[in-house]
Coordinates of C-alpha atoms in Angstrom, one line a residue:
Chain A
M1 CA -27.9 40.8 -61.3
Y2 CA -25.1 38.2 -60.2
N3 CA -26.0 35.4 -62.8
T4 CA -22.5 33.6 -63.4
R5 CA -21.2 30.0 -64.1
V6 CA -19.9 28.2 -61.3
R7 CA -16.6 26.1 -61.2
G8 CA -17.7 22.9 -60.0
I9 CA -20.0 20.8 -58.0
L10 CA -21.1 22.7 -55.1
I11 CA -23.9 20.5 -53.8
K12 CA -23.6 16.8 -54.0
G13 CA -26.0 14.2 -53.9
N14 CA -28.3 15.1 -56.9
K15 CA -30.7 17.3 -54.8
S16 CA -33.8 18.4 -55.9
F17 CA -35.3 21.7 -54.6
S18 CA -37.5 19.9 -51.9
D19 CA -34.3 18.2 -50.8
V20 CA -32.4 21.1 -50.3
S21 CA -35.1 22.6 -48.0
R22 CA -35.8 19.5 -46.1
D23 CA -32.2 18.9 -45.4
I24 CA -31.5 22.4 -44.2
I25 CA -34.7 22.8 -42.1
K26 CA -34.5 19.3 -40.8
P27 CA -32.0 20.3 -37.7
M28 CA -34.7 22.8 -36.8
D29 CA -37.4 20.6 -36.8
D30 CA -35.7 17.5 -35.2
K31 CA -35.5 17.0 -31.3
T32 CA -32.9 19.2 -29.8
P33 CA -29.9 17.1 -29.6
L34 CA -27.9 16.1 -26.5
W35 CA -24.8 18.1 -27.7
W36 CA -26.7 21.3 -28.0
Y37 CA -28.0 21.2 -24.6
I38 CA -24.4 20.3 -23.2
S39 CA -22.6 23.1 -25.2
A40 CA -25.6 25.5 -24.3
F41 CA -24.9 24.6 -20.6
I42 CA -21.0 25.2 -20.7
A43 CA -21.6 28.5 -22.9
S44 CA -24.3 29.8 -20.3
A45 CA -21.7 29.0 -17.4
L46 CA -18.9 31.1 -19.3
L47 CA -21.5 33.8 -19.7
I48 CA -22.5 33.6 -16.0
W49 CA -18.8 33.9 -15.1
G50 CA -18.5 36.8 -17.5
V51 CA -21.6 38.6 -16.1
W52 CA -19.7 38.3 -12.6
G53 CA -16.5 39.9 -14.5
F54 CA -18.8 42.5 -15.6
Y55 CA -20.4 43.2 -12.2
N56 CA -16.9 43.1 -10.7
T57 CA -15.6 45.8 -13.1
I58 CA -18.4 48.0 -13.1
T59 CA -19.2 48.0 -9.3
V60 CA -15.6 48.1 -8.0
G61 CA -14.0 49.6 -11.0
I62 CA -11.1 49.2 -13.7
G63 CA -8.8 48.7 -10.7
T64 CA -10.0 44.9 -10.9
W65 CA -8.1 44.7 -14.0
G66 CA -4.4 44.1 -14.4
L67 CA -3.7 47.4 -15.9
N68 CA -0.9 49.8 -14.8
N69 CA 0.3 53.2 -15.5
N70 CA 2.0 51.9 -18.8
V71 CA -0.4 49.0 -19.9
A72 CA -3.5 51.0 -19.8
W73 CA -4.7 48.7 -22.5
G74 CA -4.9 45.2 -21.7
W75 CA -7.0 42.1 -22.4
A76 CA -10.2 44.3 -23.1
I77 CA -8.7 46.0 -26.1
I78 CA -6.7 42.8 -27.2
N79 CA -10.1 41.0 -27.1
F80 CA -12.0 43.8 -28.7
V81 CA -9.8 43.8 -31.8
W82 CA -9.8 39.9 -32.0
W83 CA -13.5 39.7 -31.8
I84 CA -13.8 42.4 -34.4
G85 CA -11.5 40.5 -36.5
I86 CA -13.4 37.5 -36.3
G87 CA -16.3 39.5 -37.3
H88 CA -15.0 40.6 -40.4
A89 CA -15.0 37.2 -41.9
G90 CA -18.9 37.3 -42.2
T91 CA -18.9 40.5 -44.3
A92 CA -15.5 39.6 -46.3
F93 CA -16.5 36.2 -46.7
S94 CA -20.2 36.8 -48.0
I95 CA -20.0 40.1 -49.6
F96 CA -16.7 40.0 -51.3
L97 CA -17.5 36.8 -52.7
L98 CA -20.9 38.1 -53.9
I99 CA -19.2 40.8 -55.5
V100 CA -16.5 38.7 -57.1
R101 CA -19.1 36.3 -58.0
Q102 CA -17.8 33.2 -56.4
K103 CA -20.9 31.0 -56.1
W104 CA -19.3 28.6 -53.5
R105 CA -20.3 31.3 -51.1
T106 CA -23.8 30.0 -51.0
S107 CA -23.4 27.1 -48.6
I108 CA -21.3 29.1 -46.0
N109 CA -22.4 32.9 -46.2
R110 CA -25.4 32.3 -43.9
A111 CA -23.2 30.7 -41.0
A112 CA -20.4 33.4 -41.7
E113 CA -22.7 36.4 -41.4
A114 CA -24.4 35.0 -38.3
M115 CA -20.7 34.6 -36.9
T116 CA -20.3 38.2 -37.8
I117 CA -23.0 39.5 -36.0
F118 CA -22.3 37.5 -32.7
A119 CA -18.5 38.4 -32.8
V120 CA -19.4 42.0 -33.3
M121 CA -21.7 42.1 -30.2
A122 CA -19.0 40.2 -28.0
A123 CA -16.6 43.0 -29.3
G124 CA -18.9 45.9 -28.6
L125 CA -19.2 44.9 -25.0
F126 CA -15.3 45.9 -24.4
P127 CA -15.4 49.4 -25.2
L128 CA -18.5 49.9 -23.2
I129 CA -17.3 48.3 -19.9
H130 CA -13.5 49.6 -20.4
M131 CA -14.9 53.0 -19.6
G132 CA -15.5 52.1 -16.1
R133 CA -18.4 54.3 -15.5
I134 CA -20.7 52.7 -18.1
W135 CA -23.5 54.8 -17.2
D136 CA -21.5 58.0 -18.8
G137 CA -21.2 56.0 -21.9
F138 CA -23.7 58.2 -23.8
F139 CA -21.1 60.8 -23.5
I140 CA -19.3 59.6 -26.7
F141 CA -22.5 60.3 -28.8
P142 CA -22.5 64.2 -29.9
Y143 CA -25.7 65.4 -28.5
W144 CA -26.5 69.1 -27.4
N145 CA -25.3 69.4 -23.8
T146 CA -24.8 72.1 -21.3
R147 CA -21.1 72.3 -21.6
G148 CA -21.0 74.9 -24.4
P149 CA -22.3 72.9 -25.9
L150 CA -19.0 71.2 -26.2
W151 CA -18.9 68.7 -29.0
D152 CA -16.9 65.4 -29.4
N153 CA -13.2 65.5 -30.7
F154 CA -14.1 64.2 -34.3
N155 CA -10.5 63.7 -35.0
S156 CA -10.1 61.0 -32.4
P157 CA -9.9 57.5 -33.8
L158 CA -11.8 56.5 -30.8
F159 CA -14.9 58.4 -31.8
W160 CA -14.2 57.0 -35.6
D161 CA -14.4 53.6 -33.9
V162 CA -17.7 54.1 -32.3
V163 CA -19.3 55.2 -35.7
A164 CA -17.6 52.4 -37.6
I165 CA -18.3 49.7 -35.3
S166 CA -22.2 50.6 -34.9
T167 CA -22.4 51.2 -38.6
Y168 CA -20.8 47.7 -39.2
F169 CA -23.2 46.1 -36.8
M170 CA -26.0 47.6 -38.4
A171 CA -25.2 46.9 -41.9
S172 CA -24.2 43.3 -41.2
F173 CA -27.4 42.7 -39.7
V174 CA -29.6 44.0 -42.2
F175 CA -27.7 42.2 -44.9
W176 CA -27.9 39.1 -42.9
Y177 CA -31.8 39.6 -42.2
I178 CA -32.7 40.4 -45.6
G179 CA -31.2 37.3 -47.0
M180 CA -33.0 35.1 -44.7
I181 CA -36.6 36.4 -45.6
P182 CA -37.2 34.0 -48.6
D183 CA -35.9 31.1 -46.3
F184 CA -38.2 32.0 -43.4
A185 CA -41.1 32.1 -46.1
T186 CA -40.1 28.7 -47.0
I187 CA -40.3 27.4 -43.3
R188 CA -43.5 29.2 -42.8
E189 CA -45.1 27.3 -45.7
R190 CA -43.5 23.8 -45.0
T191 CA -43.9 23.7 -41.5
A192 CA -46.8 21.6 -39.7
S193 CA -46.5 23.5 -36.4
A194 CA -49.0 26.3 -35.9
V195 CA -46.5 28.0 -33.5
K196 CA -43.7 28.0 -36.1
K197 CA -45.9 29.1 -38.8
K198 CA -46.7 32.2 -36.8
I199 CA -43.1 32.9 -35.7
Y200 CA -41.6 32.4 -39.2
G201 CA -44.7 34.1 -40.4
V202 CA -43.9 37.3 -38.6
L203 CA -40.1 36.8 -39.5
S204 CA -40.6 36.5 -43.3
F205 CA -42.6 39.7 -43.5
G206 CA -45.1 38.3 -45.9
W207 CA -42.9 37.3 -48.7
I208 CA -44.3 35.4 -51.5
G209 CA -41.6 35.2 -54.2
N210 CA -43.0 37.2 -57.1
A211 CA -41.0 38.3 -60.1
K212 CA -40.8 42.0 -58.7
G213 CA -40.1 40.9 -55.2
W214 CA -37.2 38.8 -56.3
L215 CA -35.7 41.8 -58.6
R216 CA -36.0 44.1 -55.6
F217 CA -34.7 41.6 -53.3
E218 CA -31.6 41.0 -55.3
T219 CA -31.0 44.5 -56.1
A220 CA -31.3 45.4 -52.4
A221 CA -28.9 42.6 -51.4
I222 CA -26.4 43.5 -53.9
L223 CA -26.7 47.3 -52.6
L224 CA -26.5 46.4 -49.1
G225 CA -23.7 44.0 -50.0
G226 CA -21.8 46.8 -52.1
M227 CA -22.3 49.4 -49.3
A228 CA -21.0 46.9 -46.5
A229 CA -18.1 45.8 -48.7
P230 CA -15.8 49.1 -48.1
L231 CA -16.8 48.9 -44.2
V232 CA -14.7 45.6 -44.2
V233 CA -11.7 47.7 -45.1
S234 CA -12.6 51.0 -43.1
V235 CA -13.5 49.4 -40.0
H236 CA -10.4 47.7 -39.1
S237 CA -8.4 50.5 -40.7
I238 CA -10.1 52.6 -38.2
V239 CA -9.4 50.0 -35.3
S240 CA -5.8 50.3 -36.3
M241 CA -5.6 53.9 -36.2
D242 CA -6.6 53.6 -32.6
F243 CA -2.9 52.3 -32.3
A244 CA -1.5 53.9 -35.3
V245 CA -1.9 57.6 -34.5
S246 CA -0.2 57.5 -31.2
V247 CA 3.5 57.9 -30.8
V248 CA 4.2 54.7 -29.0
P249 CA 6.8 52.4 -30.6
G250 CA 5.7 49.4 -32.5
W251 CA 2.4 51.1 -33.1
H252 CA 3.3 54.4 -34.9
T253 CA 3.3 53.1 -38.4
T254 CA 1.9 53.3 -41.7
I255 CA 1.4 49.4 -42.6
F256 CA -1.0 49.1 -39.6
P257 CA -4.3 49.7 -41.6
P258 CA -3.8 47.0 -44.5
Y259 CA -2.2 44.7 -41.8
F260 CA -5.0 45.0 -39.5
V261 CA -7.4 44.4 -42.3
V262 CA -5.5 41.4 -43.7
G263 CA -5.4 40.0 -40.1
A264 CA -9.0 40.5 -39.6
I265 CA -9.8 38.6 -42.7
F266 CA -7.4 36.1 -41.7
S267 CA -8.7 35.4 -38.3
G268 CA -12.1 35.5 -39.3
F269 CA -11.5 33.0 -42.4
G270 CA -10.0 30.9 -39.7
M271 CA -13.0 31.1 -37.4
V272 CA -15.3 30.3 -40.2
L273 CA -13.1 27.2 -41.1
T274 CA -13.6 25.9 -37.4
L275 CA -17.3 26.7 -37.5
M276 CA -18.0 25.0 -40.6
I277 CA -16.3 22.0 -39.9
V278 CA -18.2 21.5 -36.7
M279 CA -21.5 22.4 -38.2
R280 CA -21.0 19.9 -41.1
K281 CA -20.3 17.2 -38.9
L282 CA -23.0 17.9 -36.3
Y283 CA -25.5 18.5 -39.0
R284 CA -24.2 15.9 -41.6
F285 CA -24.1 18.7 -44.3
K286 CA -21.1 17.2 -46.3
D287 CA -23.1 17.4 -49.2
Y288 CA -23.4 21.2 -48.9
V289 CA -20.3 22.0 -47.4
T290 CA -18.2 19.7 -49.3
D291 CA -14.4 19.1 -49.0
G292 CA -14.0 21.5 -51.9
H293 CA -15.5 24.3 -49.9
L294 CA -12.9 23.7 -47.0
D295 CA -10.2 23.3 -49.6
A296 CA -10.9 26.8 -50.9
I297 CA -11.1 28.6 -47.7
A298 CA -7.9 26.8 -47.1
R299 CA -6.2 28.2 -50.0
I300 CA -7.3 31.6 -49.3
L301 CA -5.9 31.2 -45.9
T302 CA -2.5 29.9 -47.2
F303 CA -2.3 33.4 -49.1
M304 CA -3.5 35.5 -46.2
S305 CA -0.9 33.6 -44.1
L306 CA 1.7 34.9 -46.6
I307 CA 0.7 38.3 -46.3
M308 CA 0.7 38.1 -42.5
G309 CA 4.2 36.7 -42.5
T310 CA 5.4 39.4 -44.9
A311 CA 3.7 42.1 -42.7
Y312 CA 5.7 40.6 -39.5
L313 CA 9.0 40.6 -41.4
T314 CA 8.2 44.0 -42.7
E315 CA 7.8 45.4 -39.4
L316 CA 11.2 44.0 -38.3
F317 CA 12.7 45.3 -41.2
M318 CA 11.2 48.9 -40.7
A319 CA 12.2 48.8 -37.0
W320 CA 15.9 48.3 -38.2
Y321 CA 15.7 50.5 -41.3
S322 CA 14.0 53.3 -39.2
G323 CA 17.2 53.8 -37.3
S324 CA 14.9 54.6 -34.3
E325 CA 16.4 52.9 -31.2
Y326 CA 13.1 52.9 -29.8
E327 CA 11.4 51.1 -32.4
L328 CA 14.3 48.6 -32.7
F329 CA 14.2 48.0 -28.8
T330 CA 10.4 47.2 -29.0
F331 CA 10.7 44.6 -31.8
M332 CA 14.1 43.1 -31.1
K333 CA 14.3 43.5 -27.3
N334 CA 10.6 43.2 -26.3
R335 CA 9.1 41.1 -28.7
V336 CA 11.5 38.7 -30.6
T337 CA 13.4 38.1 -27.3
G338 CA 12.7 39.1 -23.9
E339 CA 9.7 38.5 -21.5
Y340 CA 7.1 38.4 -24.3
K341 CA 8.9 36.1 -26.7
F342 CA 6.4 33.4 -26.1
A343 CA 3.6 35.5 -27.4
Y344 CA 5.6 36.9 -30.3
W345 CA 6.9 33.4 -31.3
T346 CA 3.4 31.9 -31.1
M347 CA 1.9 34.7 -33.1
L348 CA 4.6 34.2 -35.6
I349 CA 4.3 30.3 -35.7
C350 CA 0.4 30.1 -35.9
N351 CA 0.0 32.8 -38.2
G352 CA 3.0 32.8 -40.8
M353 CA 4.2 29.2 -40.7
I354 CA 1.6 26.6 -39.6
P355 CA -1.2 27.7 -42.1
Q356 CA 1.7 27.1 -44.9
L357 CA 1.2 23.6 -44.4
F358 CA -2.0 24.2 -46.7
W359 CA 0.4 24.1 -49.6
F360 CA 0.0 20.3 -49.3
K361 CA -3.1 18.7 -50.8
A362 CA -2.6 15.6 -48.3
I363 CA -3.0 18.3 -45.6
R364 CA -6.0 20.3 -47.1
K365 CA -7.7 17.0 -47.8
N366 CA -7.4 15.9 -44.3
I367 CA -10.2 17.8 -42.4
T368 CA -9.1 16.9 -38.8
I369 CA -5.9 18.7 -39.6
V370 CA -7.5 21.5 -41.2
F371 CA -9.6 21.8 -38.3
I372 CA -6.3 21.9 -35.8
I373 CA -4.8 24.5 -38.0
S374 CA -7.9 26.5 -37.9
I375 CA -7.6 26.7 -34.3
F376 CA -4.1 27.6 -34.3
I377 CA -5.1 30.5 -36.6
N378 CA -7.6 31.6 -34.0
I379 CA -5.0 31.4 -31.2
G380 CA -2.3 32.9 -33.0
M381 CA -4.2 35.8 -34.0
W382 CA -5.3 36.4 -30.6
F383 CA -1.8 36.5 -29.6
E384 CA -0.9 38.9 -32.5
R385 CA -3.4 41.5 -30.7
Y386 CA -1.6 40.7 -27.2
V387 CA 1.9 41.2 -28.6
I388 CA 0.7 44.5 -30.4
V389 CA -1.1 45.9 -27.1
V390 CA 1.0 44.8 -24.4
T391 CA 4.6 44.6 -25.5
S392 CA 4.4 48.2 -26.9
L393 CA 3.0 49.8 -23.8
S394 CA 4.9 47.7 -21.1
R395 CA 8.2 49.3 -22.0
D396 CA 8.2 52.5 -23.6
F397 CA 10.2 55.6 -23.3
L398 CA 10.3 55.9 -19.5
P399 CA 12.4 52.8 -18.2
S400 CA 11.4 54.0 -14.5
S401 CA 7.7 53.2 -15.1
W402 CA 8.3 50.0 -16.9
A403 CA 5.8 47.2 -15.8
T404 CA 4.8 43.8 -16.8
Y405 CA 1.1 43.2 -17.6
E406 CA -0.7 40.1 -16.4
P407 CA -4.4 39.7 -16.7
T408 CA -6.5 39.3 -13.5
I409 CA -9.2 36.7 -13.0
T410 CA -11.8 39.8 -13.7
E411 CA -10.5 40.0 -17.2
I412 CA -10.5 36.4 -17.9
A413 CA -13.8 36.1 -16.6
V414 CA -15.0 39.1 -18.9
Y415 CA -13.4 37.3 -21.8
S416 CA -14.7 33.9 -21.2
G417 CA -18.0 35.6 -20.9
T418 CA -18.2 37.1 -24.4
M419 CA -16.8 33.8 -25.6
G420 CA -19.9 32.1 -23.7
L421 CA -22.2 35.0 -25.4
F422 CA -20.8 33.9 -28.8
I423 CA -21.1 30.3 -28.5
L424 CA -24.6 30.7 -27.1
G425 CA -25.5 32.9 -30.0
V426 CA -24.1 30.3 -32.7
L427 CA -26.1 27.6 -30.8
M428 CA -29.4 29.7 -31.3
F429 CA -28.5 30.4 -34.7
F430 CA -28.0 26.4 -35.3
R431 CA -31.2 25.8 -33.6
F432 CA -33.8 28.2 -34.9
V433 CA -32.3 29.6 -38.3
P434 CA -31.8 27.8 -41.5
T435 CA -28.0 27.7 -41.1
I436 CA -27.4 27.5 -45.1
A437 CA -29.0 29.8 -47.3
I438 CA -31.7 27.8 -48.9
S439 CA -33.0 29.9 -51.7
E440 CA -29.3 30.9 -52.8
V441 CA -28.3 27.2 -52.7
K442 CA -31.2 26.7 -55.1
G443 CA -30.1 29.3 -57.1
V444 CA -26.8 27.5 -58.0
L445 CA -28.1 23.9 -57.7
K446 CA -28.8 23.2 -61.3
E447 CA -25.5 24.4 -62.7
T448 CA -23.3 22.7 -60.2
S449 CA -24.7 19.2 -60.7
T450 CA -23.3 18.6 -64.6
L451 CA -19.9 20.2 -64.2
K452 CA -16.8 18.2 -62.4
S453 CA -15.9 19.1 -59.0
F454 CA -12.9 21.6 -58.7
T455 CA -11.5 19.5 -56.2
D456 CA -11.6 16.3 -58.1
E457 CA -10.0 18.2 -61.0
N458 CA -6.9 18.8 -58.9
Chain B
M1 CA -62.5 40.3 -56.6
R2 CA -59.4 39.5 -59.0
T3 CA -59.4 36.2 -60.5
S4 CA -56.3 34.4 -61.9
I5 CA -55.4 31.3 -63.6
I6 CA -52.2 29.8 -62.4
G7 CA -50.2 27.1 -64.3
I8 CA -48.0 25.2 -61.9
Y9 CA -44.4 24.1 -63.1
E10 CA -41.9 21.8 -61.5
D11 CA -38.7 23.0 -63.4
E12 CA -37.3 26.6 -64.0
K13 CA -36.4 25.7 -67.5
V14 CA -39.8 24.4 -68.4
L15 CA -41.2 27.4 -66.7
M16 CA -39.2 29.7 -68.9
D17 CA -40.1 27.9 -72.3
A18 CA -43.8 28.1 -71.0
F19 CA -43.3 31.6 -70.3
N20 CA -41.9 32.4 -73.9
R21 CA -44.4 30.5 -75.6
L22 CA -47.4 32.2 -73.8
Q23 CA -45.8 35.6 -74.4
S24 CA -45.5 34.7 -78.3
E25 CA -49.1 33.7 -78.3
G26 CA -50.0 37.1 -77.0
I27 CA -51.1 36.2 -73.4
T28 CA -50.3 38.8 -71.0
I29 CA -48.7 37.2 -67.9
A30 CA -49.1 39.0 -64.7
D31 CA -46.5 37.6 -62.5
V32 CA -44.3 34.7 -61.9
L33 CA -43.9 33.1 -58.6
S34 CA -40.9 31.2 -57.9
P35 CA -38.6 29.8 -55.0
I36 CA -35.4 31.2 -56.6
P37 CA -34.9 34.5 -58.6
L38 CA -35.6 34.0 -62.4
H39 CA -33.4 36.7 -64.3
G40 CA -34.9 36.1 -67.6
V41 CA -38.4 36.8 -66.4
W42 CA -37.7 40.4 -65.3
E43 CA -36.5 41.3 -68.7
K44 CA -39.6 39.7 -70.5
L45 CA -41.9 41.3 -68.0
K46 CA -40.0 44.7 -68.5
L47 CA -39.6 45.1 -64.6
T48 CA -37.2 47.7 -63.3
T49 CA -36.6 49.1 -60.0
R50 CA -35.4 52.5 -58.8
L51 CA -33.8 51.2 -55.7
P52 CA -30.2 51.9 -56.8
L53 CA -31.2 55.5 -57.5
A54 CA -32.7 55.8 -54.0
T55 CA -29.7 54.2 -52.5
F56 CA -27.4 57.1 -54.3
L57 CA -29.7 59.9 -53.1
Y58 CA -29.7 58.7 -49.6
G59 CA -25.8 58.1 -49.7
A60 CA -25.5 61.7 -51.2
F61 CA -27.5 63.1 -48.4
G62 CA -25.6 61.1 -45.8
A63 CA -22.4 62.7 -46.8
I64 CA -23.9 66.2 -47.0
A65 CA -25.8 66.1 -43.9
T66 CA -22.7 64.6 -41.9
F67 CA -20.4 67.1 -43.2
G68 CA -22.9 69.9 -42.4
F69 CA -23.1 68.8 -39.1
L70 CA -19.5 68.2 -38.5
Y71 CA -18.7 71.7 -40.1
W72 CA -21.4 73.3 -37.9
T73 CA -20.3 71.6 -34.4
S74 CA -16.4 72.1 -35.1
V75 CA -16.4 75.5 -36.9
V76 CA -19.6 77.3 -35.9
S77 CA -21.0 76.2 -32.7
Y78 CA -17.8 75.5 -30.6
P79 CA -14.4 76.0 -32.5
L80 CA -11.9 74.2 -30.3
K81 CA -8.7 73.3 -31.5
F82 CA -7.2 69.9 -31.2
G83 CA -3.7 69.2 -31.6
G84 CA -3.3 72.4 -33.6
K85 CA -5.3 70.9 -36.4
P86 CA -7.5 73.1 -38.5
L87 CA -11.1 73.2 -37.4
N88 CA -12.4 72.1 -40.8
T89 CA -10.4 69.2 -41.1
L90 CA -9.6 66.0 -43.3
S91 CA -10.5 63.8 -40.4
F92 CA -14.2 64.6 -41.3
I93 CA -13.8 62.2 -44.2
I94 CA -13.7 59.3 -42.4
I95 CA -16.8 60.0 -40.3
M96 CA -18.4 61.0 -43.5
F97 CA -17.5 58.1 -45.2
V98 CA -18.8 55.6 -42.6
L99 CA -22.1 57.6 -42.3
T100 CA -22.9 57.7 -45.8
I101 CA -22.8 54.0 -45.9
N102 CA -24.6 54.1 -42.5
I103 CA -27.6 56.2 -43.8
G104 CA -27.4 54.6 -47.4
T105 CA -27.8 51.1 -45.7
L106 CA -30.4 51.9 -43.4
F107 CA -32.7 53.9 -45.6
T108 CA -32.4 51.3 -48.5
F109 CA -33.3 48.5 -46.0
I110 CA -36.4 50.5 -45.0
T111 CA -37.3 51.6 -48.6
Y112 CA -37.2 47.9 -49.7
F113 CA -40.0 47.1 -47.2
I114 CA -42.1 50.0 -47.9
R115 CA -41.9 49.6 -51.6
E116 CA -42.5 45.7 -51.2
K117 CA -45.3 46.5 -48.7
M118 CA -43.7 44.1 -46.3
Y119 CA -43.8 44.1 -42.7
P120 CA -43.5 41.8 -39.8
G121 CA -46.4 39.5 -39.5
K122 CA -48.1 40.4 -42.8
K123 CA -50.5 37.7 -43.5
V124 CA -50.3 36.0 -47.0
E125 CA -52.3 33.2 -48.5
L126 CA -50.4 31.5 -51.2
A127 CA -52.3 29.9 -53.9
V128 CA -49.7 27.3 -54.5
P129 CA -47.5 27.4 -51.0
R130 CA -44.8 25.2 -52.6
T131 CA -43.7 28.3 -54.7
T132 CA -41.6 29.0 -51.7
D133 CA -40.1 25.5 -51.9
D134 CA -39.8 23.6 -55.3
Q135 CA -42.7 24.8 -57.5
F136 CA -43.1 27.7 -60.0
T137 CA -46.2 29.3 -61.1
I138 CA -47.3 31.5 -64.2
V139 CA -50.1 33.8 -62.9
I140 CA -52.3 35.1 -65.9
E141 CA -55.2 37.3 -64.8
R142 CA -58.5 36.4 -65.7
P143 CA -60.8 39.5 -66.4
H144 CA -64.8 38.7 -65.9
N145 CA -65.3 39.3 -69.5
M146 CA -62.8 36.8 -70.7
S147 CA -64.4 34.5 -73.2
A148 CA -64.7 30.6 -72.8
E149 CA -62.5 30.2 -76.0
E150 CA -59.9 32.5 -74.5
Q151 CA -59.6 30.7 -71.4
K152 CA -59.7 27.4 -72.9
K153 CA -56.6 28.5 -75.1
I154 CA -54.7 29.5 -72.0
N155 CA -55.4 26.0 -70.2
T156 CA -54.4 24.2 -73.3
L157 CA -51.2 26.3 -73.7
L158 CA -50.5 25.8 -69.9
K159 CA -50.9 22.0 -70.3
E160 CA -48.9 21.7 -73.6
T161 CA -46.1 23.7 -72.2
G162 CA -45.6 21.3 -69.0
A163 CA -47.9 22.7 -66.4
V164 CA -48.3 19.8 -63.9
D165 CA -51.3 21.5 -62.6
I166 CA -53.9 24.4 -63.3
I167 CA -55.8 26.1 -60.7
E168 CA -57.8 29.2 -60.3
S169 CA -57.5 31.6 -57.5
N170 CA -59.1 34.8 -56.2
N171 CA -56.3 36.1 -54.2

């Protein structure tokens, strides 16, 4: 299947197969560390605050949000798009790199895929609660009803969104799970604990690792990966169409689908970088997530950042070139200058300029700076969604109804809640699941020990 | 009850050489258990899978079924115009695209487990538990009527080719 040569040393320390299993399973066997409890406490507190936000929204109504006649989409949609974007990294990372046969993915794909699952879960909550009457949520599904039956509007991007996001979640989950089965079997056979043996026995589905099993496993993995890859492109294209099919200045543009897809992968890779730096520090996984891995991600981000910068400039150019005064107003008076200029320039600097520092090898090698830049990317991409959603809506065609948007405490609580959910999910993943794909790392282990590291070469 | 002779190896390259040697000596290898996929073994054991064909069929079914449903709801059951667009519209392609992947993925996932006879909680007793970790095994079936010379030959070959241990299993 995907049997190709690798470029350099991916796993350091001359590990044996047994060492790989031991190192990766060790954090699951060790006593739960203090940092885990502290992080889980903070994440739970955020989640509880979020539950209050949800409760407030559902019992009182959408009026608890800072929305108004013009800005009918606020933080809910901003955060939805932000989380979905982050969720893209797992699939983009794991599956694109699988398809283009980049073996350095093996140390990172599991964590990136886990990130996808939790990010999509966090994202999915926003479309649910933004309906207000959540109990009528089933209206979105095409079902036999007493109104004709009157079916959904299948021309609506909002319906496409529901189909796309639920498919994306399912496809990401099954790809993630199937990849973990051999590792669960490894834990099942290695552990001395009867409880763990039982639990991982259930989770491993009776995997034995015979020849036919491996053949089917690899075939299934490549098939599921191959099918999920187009979803990376389609899901965020569809999300962009929520905006692009409208007639709102700043949204009604054909650049949106590619711009959103690249933005999603950019933000996702930013989050992968943040997470991997944290993980390798906490679990001392430097032999597995090497400086070479982080360097490779940083290089990809440099390229993505260039595309993002080009997209921002193209938008400005098109606003001028279109000759539409509304477009020109939205971009020049309401984004570049005006009330929301802070958000616009934060977006531009964090996404288009700061990651360009990765051109310098010294910056890429300094993990602290790489970590800080990855945080800037996360912030920048959040502001990008803020700029798109709020600036276009707050001042559209009718000046008499112009209004400024500010989030309320309920919106902030809901967002924090999803952050808590995400962090808690990631912490559970750190604790109970092998964070690095054991069998995949073993698969590239031999090839990587004789070649020179690609970072050392440069 | 089926009895097998199992040669245990600690290196994939040694195992592959042993595998080739055993096959060239005319010994039928029933299976190879390993902690990583061994691509060479699949070819030598002439193993194939029809999973890609199944996935294609699921996808084709998904595309046709989705179009059928969309056409029926939008053109036959309740023909309602949205924004002056035709009833049978190009927008269907987007939903068809996504649901083709949806159905293809879900059914492939399920088919994989059905074909592998795997399910949550399935009990397995591995003769060599370390095959899920760091050991490789060559499994040779031993029929009841296998002669003592033949068994000796197999054992000698396994040893010669670098097996660290040879066991017999009734699994």
